[in-house]
XYZ file of C-alpha atoms in Angstrom:
535
model
C 0.000 0.000 0.000
C 3.011 2.292 0.436
C 3.697 2.456 -3.311
C 2.345 5.629 -4.851
C 2.220 6.968 -8.379
C 3.481 10.454 -9.143
C 3.818 12.637 -12.197
C 6.624 15.100 -12.891
C 6.403 17.800 -15.514
C 8.771 20.228 -17.300
C 8.140 23.918 -18.100
C 4.377 24.512 -18.160
C 4.780 28.101 -19.389
C 1.137 28.871 -18.605
C -0.284 26.066 -20.791
C -2.529 24.805 -18.002
C -5.335 23.484 -20.235
C -2.928 21.355 -22.282
C -1.190 20.035 -19.157
C -4.299 19.205 -17.128
C -6.048 17.739 -20.179
C -3.114 15.367 -20.594
C -3.112 14.503 -16.860
C -6.832 13.632 -17.013
C -6.244 11.436 -20.055
C -3.384 9.594 -18.303
C -5.521 9.048 -15.191
C -8.384 7.697 -17.289
C -5.991 5.206 -18.861
C -3.598 4.300 -16.028
C -5.506 4.994 -12.823
C -4.974 7.487 -10.050
C -1.867 9.624 -9.485
C -1.235 11.209 -6.069
C 0.542 14.371 -7.127
C 2.010 16.359 -9.984
C 5.431 17.998 -9.482
C 6.284 20.879 -11.846
C 9.847 22.118 -12.439
C 11.022 24.978 -14.685
C 8.800 27.912 -15.682
C 5.262 27.272 -14.462
C 4.001 30.612 -15.794
C 4.621 32.066 -19.250
C 3.962 35.297 -21.111
C 0.404 34.168 -22.010
C -0.576 33.009 -18.533
C -2.872 35.889 -17.443
C -6.263 34.837 -18.822
C -5.864 31.089 -18.387
C -4.482 31.528 -14.878
C -7.341 33.801 -13.770
C -9.818 30.911 -14.164
C -7.814 28.723 -11.770
C -7.045 31.517 -9.330
C -10.728 32.396 -8.952
C -11.738 28.730 -8.628
C -13.730 28.650 -11.894
C -11.456 25.760 -12.888
C -9.559 23.301 -10.697
C -6.404 21.248 -11.165
C -7.331 17.521 -11.373
C -4.689 16.428 -8.839
C -2.594 18.172 -6.134
C 0.023 20.118 -8.079
C 3.264 21.417 -6.545
C 5.311 24.040 -8.366
C 8.686 25.780 -8.074
C 9.024 29.586 -8.020
C 10.013 32.225 -10.560
C 13.079 31.960 -12.820
C 12.855 35.569 -14.083
C 11.647 38.976 -12.936
C 8.356 38.836 -14.928
C 7.123 35.752 -13.073
C 7.901 37.043 -9.552
C 4.465 38.667 -9.129
C 2.698 35.266 -9.397
C 4.286 34.093 -6.128
C 2.984 36.319 -3.318
C 4.739 34.540 -0.435
C 8.424 33.558 -0.753
C 8.098 30.821 1.859
C 5.464 28.964 -0.183
C 1.666 29.170 -0.284
C -1.432 27.890 -2.029
C -1.737 29.719 -5.369
C -5.133 28.231 -6.268
C -7.130 25.212 -5.223
C -4.904 22.131 -5.656
C -1.927 24.243 -6.849
C 0.777 24.892 -4.248
C 3.983 26.911 -4.539
C 6.587 25.010 -2.501
C 8.754 28.042 -1.635
C 12.297 29.201 -2.316
C 13.995 26.183 -0.813
C 13.305 23.447 1.710
C 11.980 19.952 2.323
C 8.357 18.991 1.740
C 7.185 15.823 3.514
C 4.151 14.195 1.947
C 1.561 12.422 4.113
C 2.962 9.081 2.898
C 6.423 9.913 4.306
C 7.852 10.902 0.926
C 10.662 13.469 1.311
C 10.891 16.060 -1.469
C 13.742 18.595 -1.411
C 13.236 21.656 -3.610
C 15.164 24.731 -4.727
C 13.417 27.457 -6.758
C 14.949 29.813 -9.316
C 18.223 30.012 -11.227
C 21.770 30.348 -9.893
C 22.956 33.839 -8.938
C 26.457 35.016 -8.053
C 25.039 37.916 -6.013
C 24.302 37.826 -2.276
C 21.497 38.247 -1.452
C 20.158 36.731 -4.655
C 17.292 38.442 -6.556
C 13.786 37.083 -5.854
C 13.947 34.631 -8.795
C 17.392 33.165 -7.919
C 19.331 31.211 -5.317
C 22.871 31.851 -4.115
C 25.681 29.677 -2.736
C 24.456 30.611 0.743
C 20.924 29.312 0.004
C 22.334 25.988 -1.172
C 24.697 25.708 1.809
C 21.817 26.338 4.229
C 19.570 23.796 2.513
C 22.360 21.206 2.581
C 23.132 21.818 6.251
C 19.489 21.610 7.316
C 19.129 18.233 5.548
C 22.501 16.700 6.364
C 22.094 17.475 10.054
C 18.939 15.306 10.300
C 19.757 12.173 12.358
C 20.606 9.110 10.181
C 20.274 11.118 6.974
C 20.673 8.797 3.970
C 19.284 10.993 1.208
C 15.932 12.306 -0.047
C 13.344 10.635 -2.254
C 13.049 13.472 -4.783
C 14.917 16.677 -5.632
C 13.174 19.369 -7.697
C 15.218 22.144 -9.353
C 14.562 24.234 -12.451
C 18.109 24.349 -13.931
C 20.011 21.192 -14.785
C 22.971 20.284 -12.608
C 26.214 21.194 -14.418
C 28.163 18.170 -15.812
C 25.311 15.723 -15.247
C 26.347 13.984 -18.486
C 29.788 12.920 -17.153
C 30.174 9.098 -17.404
C 26.551 8.935 -18.632
C 24.605 8.501 -21.856
C 24.721 11.466 -24.247
C 22.742 14.574 -23.270
C 21.820 15.129 -26.930
C 21.757 18.730 -28.124
C 22.211 20.126 -24.593
C 25.819 20.778 -23.549
C 25.778 19.778 -19.881
C 29.318 21.097 -19.433
C 28.093 24.643 -20.135
C 24.441 24.755 -19.105
C 22.904 24.475 -15.682
C 24.251 25.137 -12.233
C 27.318 23.893 -10.361
C 25.597 24.655 -7.070
C 22.833 22.207 -8.024
C 25.427 19.525 -8.836
C 26.912 20.086 -5.415
C 23.458 19.897 -3.807
C 22.585 16.658 -5.638
C 25.969 15.091 -4.791
C 25.410 15.876 -1.099
C 21.728 15.128 -0.528
C 21.582 12.047 -2.819
C 18.025 12.157 -4.215
C 16.593 8.938 -5.669
C 14.954 11.028 -8.417
C 16.131 14.469 -9.536
C 13.887 16.425 -11.943
C 14.874 19.615 -13.829
C 13.811 21.575 -16.936
C 14.489 24.972 -18.650
C 16.467 23.436 -21.565
C 13.347 22.450 -23.558
C 14.748 18.927 -23.861
C 13.956 15.463 -22.517
C 16.932 13.574 -21.084
C 16.794 10.526 -18.877
C 20.260 9.814 -17.563
C 21.394 6.290 -16.723
C 21.222 5.796 -12.940
C 24.432 6.739 -11.104
C 25.885 5.464 -7.866
C 26.131 7.541 -4.714
C 28.903 5.717 -2.882
C 32.618 5.358 -3.422
C 33.247 1.715 -4.213
C 35.727 -0.068 -1.912
C 35.464 2.725 0.648
C 31.756 2.824 1.507
C 28.921 0.310 1.628
C 26.439 0.419 -1.266
C 23.886 3.248 -1.223
C 20.778 3.908 -3.300
C 21.223 5.186 -6.860
C 20.046 8.495 -8.362
C 18.010 8.847 -11.546
C 18.216 12.294 -13.154
C 15.404 13.215 -15.527
C 15.126 16.486 -17.463
C 11.743 17.243 -19.014
C 10.749 19.317 -22.041
C 8.144 22.094 -22.151
C 4.397 21.347 -22.130
C 2.783 21.002 -25.537
C 6.077 21.387 -27.446
C 5.677 20.817 -31.185
C 8.548 18.298 -31.488
C 6.676 15.813 -29.248
C 9.505 15.737 -26.697
C 8.466 14.138 -23.436
C 7.301 16.659 -20.835
C 5.343 14.438 -18.445
C 6.992 11.559 -16.577
C 5.089 8.961 -14.536
C 6.882 7.037 -11.795
C 6.045 4.879 -8.772
C 7.963 5.303 -5.583
C 7.902 3.894 -2.055
C 9.290 6.380 0.488
C 12.873 5.569 1.464
C 11.878 5.516 5.130
C 9.505 2.597 4.527
C 11.784 0.498 2.330
C 13.756 -2.580 3.180
C 17.388 -1.307 3.307
C 18.679 -4.131 1.051
C 15.986 -3.371 -1.514
C 16.790 0.364 -1.387
C 20.481 -0.086 -2.227
C 20.029 -2.586 -5.085
C 22.399 -1.565 -7.888
C 20.832 -1.765 -11.378
C 22.703 -3.337 -14.313
C 23.145 -0.063 -16.207
C 24.566 1.911 -13.267
C 27.350 4.422 -13.953
C 29.987 6.279 -11.970
C 28.797 9.434 -10.189
C 28.906 12.449 -12.580
C 29.829 14.769 -9.702
C 32.777 12.625 -8.517
C 35.092 15.621 -8.449
C 32.713 17.494 -6.143
C 32.205 14.391 -4.033
C 35.923 13.885 -3.641
C 36.436 17.466 -2.566
C 33.670 16.975 0.001
C 35.224 13.717 1.152
C 38.664 15.268 1.461
C 37.191 17.854 3.808
C 35.480 15.075 5.734
C 38.622 12.962 5.811
C 40.771 15.775 7.132
C 38.338 16.021 10.046
C 38.864 12.344 10.845
C 42.548 11.558 11.161
C 43.904 10.227 7.896
C 45.532 7.392 9.838
C 42.249 6.231 11.242
C 40.673 6.198 7.808
C 43.618 4.251 6.428
C 43.392 1.590 9.139
C 39.682 1.343 8.587
C 40.202 0.801 4.867
C 42.765 -1.969 5.332
C 40.633 -3.533 8.008
C 37.557 -3.639 5.780
C 39.442 -5.344 2.996
C 40.935 -7.926 5.327
C 37.506 -8.575 6.757
C 36.224 -9.624 3.328
C 39.250 -11.578 2.339
C 40.520 -12.966 5.610
C 38.448 -16.145 5.370
C 40.005 -17.319 2.161
C 43.595 -17.678 3.281
C 44.692 -21.224 4.029
C 45.793 -21.729 7.615
C 49.210 -23.280 8.046
C 48.308 -24.905 11.358
C 49.842 -22.188 13.519
C 48.677 -18.623 13.925
C 51.432 -16.800 12.102
C 50.409 -13.272 13.136
C 52.450 -10.397 11.700
C 55.258 -10.493 14.202
C 57.667 -12.804 12.361
C 60.227 -11.085 10.168
C 59.547 -12.001 6.547
C 62.278 -13.958 4.805
C 63.196 -12.114 1.603
C 61.413 -14.020 -1.158
C 63.623 -15.548 -3.824
C 62.313 -14.770 -7.283
C 60.494 -17.827 -8.660
C 62.653 -19.802 -11.067
C 61.714 -19.544 -14.675
C 60.666 -22.454 -16.814
C 61.118 -20.943 -20.274
C 62.907 -17.937 -21.788
C 61.786 -14.480 -20.605
C 62.105 -11.301 -22.653
C 62.567 -9.153 -19.569
C 64.896 -10.946 -17.125
C 68.078 -8.901 -17.379
C 70.242 -12.037 -17.212
C 68.372 -13.657 -20.060
C 69.828 -13.697 -23.585
C 66.393 -12.612 -24.874
C 66.695 -9.092 -23.432
C 67.244 -6.398 -26.045
C 70.176 -4.790 -24.224
C 70.307 -1.783 -26.554
C 66.965 -0.558 -25.092
C 68.217 -0.547 -21.476
C 68.725 3.029 -20.209
C 69.504 2.584 -16.485
C 70.391 -0.341 -14.201
C 69.945 -0.249 -10.416
C 70.459 -2.944 -7.767
C 67.026 -4.572 -8.067
C 65.416 -2.832 -11.039
C 66.277 -1.455 -14.427
C 64.730 0.985 -16.936
C 64.337 0.225 -20.624
C 62.658 2.050 -23.481
C 59.447 0.333 -24.549
C 59.707 -1.529 -27.837
C 57.286 0.180 -30.230
C 56.708 2.825 -27.565
C 53.748 5.176 -27.721
C 56.304 8.040 -27.651
C 60.115 8.078 -27.950
C 60.390 8.531 -24.141
C 57.884 5.796 -23.191
C 59.852 3.722 -20.667
C 59.391 0.580 -18.589
C 60.443 0.006 -14.975
C 61.308 -3.690 -14.637
C 62.636 -5.836 -11.780
C 65.975 -7.499 -12.571
C 64.759 -10.795 -11.043
C 61.703 -12.599 -12.374
C 58.584 -11.345 -10.569
C 55.162 -11.400 -12.116
C 53.493 -8.343 -10.523
C 53.950 -5.471 -8.063
C 52.057 -7.541 -5.505
C 54.769 -10.236 -5.600
C 57.721 -7.889 -5.055
C 59.816 -8.131 -1.885
C 60.262 -4.865 0.123
C 63.751 -3.987 -1.165
C 62.525 -4.129 -4.789
C 59.400 -2.102 -3.940
C 61.661 0.537 -2.406
C 63.818 0.814 -5.508
C 60.749 0.965 -7.782
C 59.592 3.951 -5.709
C 63.001 5.656 -6.143
C 62.827 5.188 -9.897
C 59.292 6.608 -9.929
C 60.343 9.750 -8.102
C 63.414 10.219 -10.340
C 61.191 9.823 -13.425
C 58.663 12.281 -12.003
C 61.413 14.920 -11.565
C 62.872 14.077 -14.971
C 59.575 14.407 -16.865
C 58.468 17.487 -14.880
C 61.733 19.190 -15.937
C 60.529 18.643 -19.519
C 57.023 20.060 -18.812
C 55.352 16.630 -18.635
C 53.651 14.407 -16.087
C 53.853 10.650 -16.264
C 51.030 8.119 -16.276
C 52.087 4.673 -15.095
C 50.110 1.492 -15.606
C 50.526 -2.228 -15.008
C 48.510 -5.095 -16.473
C 48.930 -8.261 -14.411
C 47.095 -10.476 -16.873
C 48.567 -12.765 -19.534
C 51.992 -11.394 -18.667
C 55.023 -13.187 -17.217
C 57.371 -10.527 -15.991
C 56.320 -7.325 -14.234
C 56.402 -4.291 -16.553
C 55.447 -0.862 -15.260
C 54.678 1.206 -18.352
C 55.574 4.879 -17.834
C 54.256 7.318 -20.431
C 54.771 11.103 -20.268
C 51.904 13.468 -21.125
C 52.502 17.235 -21.641
C 51.332 19.243 -18.606
C 49.632 21.823 -20.810
C 47.669 19.164 -22.679
C 45.603 17.744 -19.809
C 45.173 17.814 -16.041
C 45.434 14.740 -13.842
C 41.629 14.944 -13.515
C 41.270 14.736 -17.349
C 43.484 11.665 -17.384
C 41.479 9.955 -14.638
C 38.175 10.786 -16.278
C 39.336 9.454 -19.654
C 40.396 6.162 -18.071
C 37.117 5.831 -16.154
C 34.901 6.819 -19.098
C 36.650 4.491 -21.563
C 36.640 1.683 -19.004
C 32.937 2.141 -18.491
C 32.285 1.913 -22.240
C 33.851 -1.548 -22.123
C 32.063 -2.606 -18.910
C 35.339 -2.424 -16.981
C 34.926 -1.186 -13.434
C 37.902 1.050 -12.745
C 37.868 2.234 -9.130
C 39.822 4.951 -7.423
C 41.784 3.656 -4.439
C 42.647 5.995 -1.551
C 45.868 7.930 -2.059
C 47.506 6.753 1.155
C 46.798 3.097 0.473
C 48.767 0.702 -1.587
C 48.002 -1.632 -4.467
C 49.010 -4.626 -2.327
C 46.050 -3.917 -0.070
C 43.497 -4.362 -2.835
C 45.110 -7.141 -4.848
C 46.276 -10.479 -3.530
C 49.239 -12.303 -5.111
C 48.053 -14.331 -8.088
C 45.054 -12.033 -8.721
C 44.874 -10.624 -12.270
C 44.415 -6.835 -12.262
C 45.039 -3.620 -14.182
C 46.093 -0.459 -12.447
C 46.943 3.146 -13.315
C 48.929 5.579 -11.200
C 49.478 9.294 -11.807
C 52.589 11.110 -10.642
C 50.357 12.835 -8.055
C 49.957 9.454 -6.320
C 46.322 9.041 -7.472
C 45.527 5.455 -8.424
C 42.775 3.577 -10.311
C 42.353 -0.176 -10.012
C 40.430 -2.918 -11.850
C 40.271 -6.497 -10.666
C 40.237 -8.561 -13.878
C 37.586 -11.265 -13.945
C 37.403 -12.989 -17.312
C 38.671 -11.183 -20.413
C 40.536 -7.881 -20.557
C 41.688 -5.870 -23.638
C 45.489 -6.222 -23.630
C 46.122 -2.783 -25.123
C 43.629 -0.957 -22.859
C 46.071 1.416 -21.098
C 47.731 2.324 -24.334
C 44.406 2.847 -26.148
C 43.200 5.310 -23.495
C 46.441 7.307 -23.582
C 46.536 7.415 -27.381
C 42.865 8.502 -27.598
C 41.652 11.923 -28.796
C 41.045 13.124 -25.234
C 44.696 12.642 -24.195
C 47.678 12.260 -26.586
C 45.546 11.986 -29.726
C 47.798 9.386 -31.402
C 45.196 6.762 -32.363
C 47.500 5.340 -35.035
C 49.999 4.334 -32.297
C 47.586 2.402 -30.099
C 49.124 -0.960 -31.078
C 52.846 -1.348 -30.276
C 53.353 -3.956 -33.017
C 52.669 -1.289 -35.633
C 55.149 1.121 -34.038
C 58.360 -0.882 -33.822
C 61.356 1.109 -35.085
C 64.585 -0.311 -36.585
C 67.345 -1.379 -34.165
C 69.581 1.625 -34.973
C 66.775 4.084 -34.369
C 65.932 2.343 -31.068
C 69.568 2.488 -29.968
C 69.771 6.217 -30.812
C 66.590 6.948 -28.814
C 67.978 4.981 -25.864
C 71.283 6.919 -25.988
C 69.414 10.233 -25.970
C 67.261 9.168 -23.025
C 70.290 7.840 -21.096
C 72.132 11.146 -21.584
C 69.185 13.282 -20.397
C 68.260 11.022 -17.511
C 71.781 10.696 -16.106
C 71.582 13.704 -13.773
C 68.298 12.437 -12.290
C 69.668 8.930 -11.939
C 72.602 10.252 -9.930
C 70.131 11.947 -7.616
C 68.598 8.513 -6.822
C 69.150 7.877 -3.105
C 71.770 5.142 -2.845
C-alpha cells in the first residue's frame, strides 16, 4: 500500500489546459496519481487569462500540483509569499527552498529559481548561501541517507559525465554547479529539472565510493521538455515510488545493471577530502585496510599455527623460470640496446614500439610477475625510480602516467608514459580512463591515495592499475577477459595524446639503430636524475 504513483512535468509556461487535459487522459488510462510535481517555468507570457480561471476557482487542477518559483523577474508577481503558499485550489507553490514531507512519508527537497552570483540573490534566484543552508538543514537530520526526490529548475552542471549522451544540450556549459553540489550531497533517488526544452533521462548513477563505503541507493536524473512542445519531446513523466523511510534497506540499495559512476565525482571527492581531514587520515587508512581484510581474511589457508604479523619475513627468492623471458636482465632474450639505467634490483628500458620516444618501462631485474609479488627492497627501488622519473619528466614540462597489467603477462612491466602538462590535467586523465573503461564494462575504481596496491590485490590475482605522478591510483580487478592494449588505447585517444594510429605497439616498432639512438638520448638526459637517486 506504500507504493504511490506520481507525475513530474517540465516547463508549463502557462499552458494549463494542455497540461491538465493530458493529466486527465493519463488518469483515465492508467488509474490514479497522487501528485504532480512541476519544475522549470510554471508561468509564461500568455498566462494571465488562463491563470485567472484557476485563481478564482472557476477551474480546478485535477490532482494536487506542486510548483517551483520564478526563474525571471516577470514571473515574480505570481508568487505572493516567498516561503510557499497555495496559489489556487490544488496548486501549491513550494517556496524558495526546503523539504516537503508528503503524508505518505515521501521526502521532497526543492530549490526554486536560477543560480545567482550575487548575495542576497534576486527574488527569482538562489545563491551559494541558500544551497549551503539547505544542505546543512538536511545533512544534520539524524541518520540522513538521502531524499526521495529533488526538484530544481536548472540542470545540474556536468550531469552527463560518465553517462549517456545529453543530446543537443551541452551539460558542461548549461545548468548550475551549485545544483550539482546539492545533488551530490543530498543524494536524491529522483532528480527532476527543466528549462532546456529537452527530454533527457540519464542512466542511474551510484552515490557511494566503491571499496570505501557500503552500497547506497542510486540516483536517476530526468530532465523534461516544455508542455505542448511541437517536437513531441516528453514533458510528463510517470513514476512509482515507495518512500525511502519505509523500504527494506537491502531493496533500497540494489544496484541496477546499467549503473554508472557518479557524474559529480570531483565534487564528491572534494567533500570527502574535507570530511577525511576532520577524521585523522591514519584512522581512515586503518579502517580501509581492516575492511578489505575482513572480506578476504576467510580465504587464506591456515598453516596450522597462527602466524600473526610479528615474524620477520624472509626475503622471497624470485620464482625460477621455466622458459625464456624477454625481460629478465640475465636472459639472452633481453634487447640490451633498449636498457637506459640499471639499479640494484630494477632497471629501466625504453618500450619496444613505444607510444612516444620517451615511453619507458620500470622492470625488476629478477623474475617477478606483478607489483604484488615484489619483496620490500625491490618495492623501495621501484619507488626511487618513480620519483626520479617524475622529476625528470616534470623538468621537460610533462607528467607521467604509469600502468601495469597483471594479466597474460610473465614478468612485471610498469609502463611509464609522459603526457605534456599543458595538454591535460590529472583529472582529465582519470576521467578518460574511467569513461573508456565504463564503455567496455570495466569497473575502474579509485583507491585511496595513502593506500597501496598490495592492499586491494592479492598475489596471483589478475588486475590492471593506473597511477598518476600525483599518487592518485585507479584499479580494476580482472575477472574474465581484458583488452590487452587498454592502457595504451586510453592514452593514445583523442582526449589525451591523440595518437590513435599508435595504439598498437606492433605497428610502431622502429629499426634497431633508431631504437639504440633513442635509448642513448634518453640515457644522456636522464643521467643527472639517476645520480640523484638515493643510494
